[in-house]
C-alpha cells in the first residue's frame, strides 16, 4: 500500500445511535437554526503563489512509491484558519471534562452576516 493510499484511506469508525422520539422534536429547531447559520468549510483554496512548492513536494513524495507514474494535481486546499481556531478552543474546553466521553464535531458554523 502506497503512502498516499494509506493517508487518504477512509476508515468507517462511526457508530449509529437511535434517538427515536428525541430526534423528531429536535428536527424542527435544527431547520430553524440552519436558516440563521452558515457552515464553514473545513478546507479553503490555497493562494496560487504556493502551487509550485506544494506540487513539487507532493509529486516527490508520491514518486517514491511509483517512480514511473505520472501525477496530476487538480486542486490544492489548506485548513481553514477560523475552523482550526474554533476546533482548538472546543477541544480545550472538552478536555476539562473528567469523564471518558468521546465528542465528535460534525460541523462548525457562524451566524450569517458576520
PDB file of C-alpha atoms in Angstrom:
ATOM      1  CA  UNK A   1       0.000   0.000   0.000  1.00  0.00           C
ATOM      2  CA  UNK A   2       1.429   3.374  -1.041  1.00  0.00           C
ATOM      3  CA  UNK A   3       1.961   6.302   1.240  1.00  0.00           C
ATOM      4  CA  UNK A   4      -0.865   8.371  -0.275  1.00  0.00           C
ATOM      5  CA  UNK A   5      -3.231   5.392  -0.289  1.00  0.00           C
ATOM      6  CA  UNK A   6      -2.703   4.820   3.419  1.00  0.00           C
ATOM      7  CA  UNK A   7      -3.042   8.547   4.137  1.00  0.00           C
ATOM      8  CA  UNK A   8      -6.340   9.011   2.331  1.00  0.00           C
ATOM      9  CA  UNK A   9      -7.946   5.622   3.017  1.00  0.00           C
ATOM     10  CA  UNK A  10     -11.328   6.155   4.627  1.00  0.00           C
ATOM     11  CA  UNK A  11     -11.970   4.384   7.881  1.00  0.00           C
ATOM     12  CA  UNK A  12     -15.541   3.718   8.957  1.00  0.00           C
ATOM     13  CA  UNK A  13     -15.447   4.245  12.705  1.00  0.00           C
ATOM     14  CA  UNK A  14     -18.812   5.933  13.080  1.00  0.00           C
ATOM     15  CA  UNK A  15     -21.333   4.484  15.461  1.00  0.00           C
ATOM     16  CA  UNK A  16     -25.058   4.662  14.737  1.00  0.00           C
ATOM     17  CA  UNK A  17     -27.230   5.903  17.573  1.00  0.00           C
ATOM     18  CA  UNK A  18     -31.013   5.671  17.571  1.00  0.00           C
ATOM     19  CA  UNK A  19     -32.579   8.682  19.262  1.00  0.00           C
ATOM     20  CA  UNK A  20     -36.181   7.651  18.458  1.00  0.00           C
ATOM     21  CA  UNK A  21     -38.518  10.320  19.872  1.00  0.00           C
ATOM     22  CA  UNK A  22     -35.861  12.889  20.743  1.00  0.00           C
ATOM     23  CA  UNK A  23     -34.858  13.303  17.120  1.00  0.00           C
ATOM     24  CA  UNK A  24     -38.345  14.230  15.859  1.00  0.00           C
ATOM     25  CA  UNK A  25     -38.655  17.043  18.431  1.00  0.00           C
ATOM     26  CA  UNK A  26     -35.231  18.488  17.717  1.00  0.00           C
ATOM     27  CA  UNK A  27     -35.549  18.367  13.896  1.00  0.00           C
ATOM     28  CA  UNK A  28     -37.853  21.401  13.781  1.00  0.00           C
ATOM     29  CA  UNK A  29     -35.458  23.514  15.819  1.00  0.00           C
ATOM     30  CA  UNK A  30     -32.489  22.408  13.694  1.00  0.00           C
ATOM     31  CA  UNK A  31     -34.194  23.557  10.491  1.00  0.00           C
ATOM     32  CA  UNK A  32     -34.923  26.934  12.049  1.00  0.00           C
ATOM     33  CA  UNK A  33     -31.331  27.313  13.271  1.00  0.00           C
ATOM     34  CA  UNK A  34     -29.858  26.377   9.866  1.00  0.00           C
ATOM     35  CA  UNK A  35     -31.540  29.415   8.289  1.00  0.00           C
ATOM     36  CA  UNK A  36     -29.542  31.777  10.519  1.00  0.00           C
ATOM     37  CA  UNK A  37     -26.179  29.991  10.288  1.00  0.00           C
ATOM     38  CA  UNK A  38     -23.687  29.213   7.528  1.00  0.00           C
ATOM     39  CA  UNK A  39     -21.443  26.156   7.732  1.00  0.00           C
ATOM     40  CA  UNK A  40     -17.736  26.966   7.466  1.00  0.00           C
ATOM     41  CA  UNK A  41     -15.739  24.818   5.045  1.00  0.00           C
ATOM     42  CA  UNK A  42     -13.027  22.714   6.652  1.00  0.00           C
ATOM     43  CA  UNK A  43     -10.620  23.439   3.795  1.00  0.00           C
ATOM     44  CA  UNK A  44     -10.167  26.536   1.600  1.00  0.00           C
ATOM     45  CA  UNK A  45      -8.307  27.182  -1.662  1.00  0.00           C
ATOM     46  CA  UNK A  46      -4.562  27.856  -1.466  1.00  0.00           C
ATOM     47  CA  UNK A  47      -3.023  31.037  -2.843  1.00  0.00           C
ATOM     48  CA  UNK A  48      -1.822  30.424  -6.408  1.00  0.00           C
ATOM     49  CA  UNK A  49       1.716  31.500  -5.443  1.00  0.00           C
ATOM     50  CA  UNK A  50       2.026  28.369  -3.268  1.00  0.00           C
ATOM     51  CA  UNK A  51       1.099  25.905  -6.062  1.00  0.00           C
ATOM     52  CA  UNK A  52       4.629  25.202  -7.403  1.00  0.00           C
ATOM     53  CA  UNK A  53       6.117  24.376  -3.997  1.00  0.00           C
ATOM     54  CA  UNK A  54       3.206  22.197  -2.855  1.00  0.00           C
ATOM     55  CA  UNK A  55       3.077  20.413  -6.223  1.00  0.00           C
ATOM     56  CA  UNK A  56       6.803  19.649  -6.116  1.00  0.00           C
ATOM     57  CA  UNK A  57       6.595  18.262  -2.580  1.00  0.00           C
ATOM     58  CA  UNK A  58       3.504  16.139  -3.274  1.00  0.00           C
ATOM     59  CA  UNK A  59       4.838  14.646  -6.500  1.00  0.00           C
ATOM     60  CA  UNK A  60       8.234  13.870  -4.991  1.00  0.00           C
ATOM     61  CA  UNK A  61       6.608  12.029  -2.094  1.00  0.00           C
ATOM     62  CA  UNK A  62       4.236  10.155  -4.409  1.00  0.00           C
ATOM     63  CA  UNK A  63       7.036   9.299  -6.879  1.00  0.00           C
ATOM     64  CA  UNK A  64       8.800   7.380  -4.139  1.00  0.00           C
ATOM     65  CA  UNK A  65       6.125   4.659  -4.308  1.00  0.00           C
ATOM     66  CA  UNK A  66       5.732   4.539  -8.106  1.00  0.00           C
ATOM     67  CA  UNK A  67       8.637   6.266  -9.905  1.00  0.00           C
ATOM     68  CA  UNK A  68       7.309   5.556 -13.451  1.00  0.00           C
ATOM     69  CA  UNK A  69       3.874   7.076 -12.829  1.00  0.00           C
ATOM     70  CA  UNK A  70       2.542  10.470 -13.831  1.00  0.00           C
ATOM     71  CA  UNK A  71       0.763  12.702 -11.345  1.00  0.00           C
ATOM     72  CA  UNK A  72      -1.794  15.420 -11.932  1.00  0.00           C
ATOM     73  CA  UNK A  73      -2.697  17.766  -9.111  1.00  0.00           C
ATOM     74  CA  UNK A  74      -6.205  19.088  -9.709  1.00  0.00           C
ATOM     75  CA  UNK A  75      -6.537  21.420  -6.751  1.00  0.00           C
ATOM     76  CA  UNK A  76      -4.714  22.281  -3.564  1.00  0.00           C
ATOM     77  CA  UNK A  77      -6.543  23.065  -0.340  1.00  0.00           C
ATOM     78  CA  UNK A  78      -5.420  24.187   3.087  1.00  0.00           C
ATOM     79  CA  UNK A  79      -7.063  24.102   6.508  1.00  0.00           C
ATOM     80  CA  UNK A  80      -9.446  26.975   7.195  1.00  0.00           C
ATOM     81  CA  UNK A  81      -7.801  29.032   9.953  1.00  0.00           C
ATOM     82  CA  UNK A  82     -11.139  30.009  11.502  1.00  0.00           C
ATOM     83  CA  UNK A  83     -12.250  26.366  11.751  1.00  0.00           C
ATOM     84  CA  UNK A  84      -8.842  25.395  13.132  1.00  0.00           C
ATOM     85  CA  UNK A  85      -9.085  28.033  15.887  1.00  0.00           C
ATOM     86  CA  UNK A  86     -12.625  27.010  16.869  1.00  0.00           C
ATOM     87  CA  UNK A  87     -11.575  23.343  16.928  1.00  0.00           C
ATOM     88  CA  UNK A  88      -8.687  24.088  19.287  1.00  0.00           C
ATOM     89  CA  UNK A  89     -10.945  26.081  21.611  1.00  0.00           C
ATOM     90  CA  UNK A  90     -13.620  23.352  21.611  1.00  0.00           C
ATOM     91  CA  UNK A  91     -11.035  20.638  22.270  1.00  0.00           C
ATOM     92  CA  UNK A  92      -9.585  22.649  25.154  1.00  0.00           C
ATOM     93  CA  UNK A  93     -12.998  23.098  26.735  1.00  0.00           C
ATOM     94  CA  UNK A  94     -13.848  19.420  26.240  1.00  0.00           C
ATOM     95  CA  UNK A  95     -10.518  18.386  27.814  1.00  0.00           C
ATOM     96  CA  UNK A  96     -11.602  19.903  31.121  1.00  0.00           C
ATOM     97  CA  UNK A  97     -14.415  17.323  31.382  1.00  0.00           C
ATOM     98  CA  UNK A  98     -13.066  14.499  33.589  1.00  0.00           C
ATOM     99  CA  UNK A  99     -15.306  11.794  32.078  1.00  0.00           C
ATOM    100  CA  UNK A 100     -14.128   9.394  29.391  1.00  0.00           C
ATOM    101  CA  UNK A 101     -16.676  10.553  26.798  1.00  0.00           C
ATOM    102  CA  UNK A 102     -15.798  10.880  23.136  1.00  0.00           C
ATOM    103  CA  UNK A 103     -17.054  14.000  21.411  1.00  0.00           C
ATOM    104  CA  UNK A 104     -17.436  14.395  17.647  1.00  0.00           C
ATOM    105  CA  UNK A 105     -17.725  17.782  15.939  1.00  0.00           C
ATOM    106  CA  UNK A 106     -19.725  17.279  12.758  1.00  0.00           C
ATOM    107  CA  UNK A 107     -19.607  20.882  11.515  1.00  0.00           C
ATOM    108  CA  UNK A 108     -18.686  24.391  12.563  1.00  0.00           C
ATOM    109  CA  UNK A 109     -20.990  27.259  11.643  1.00  0.00           C
ATOM    110  CA  UNK A 110     -21.180  31.008  12.157  1.00  0.00           C
ATOM    111  CA  UNK A 111     -24.081  33.434  12.138  1.00  0.00           C
ATOM    112  CA  UNK A 112     -24.846  34.828   8.706  1.00  0.00           C
ATOM    113  CA  UNK A 113     -23.825  38.413   8.164  1.00  0.00           C
ATOM    114  CA  UNK A 114     -20.674  38.300  10.318  1.00  0.00           C
TER     115      UNK A 114
END
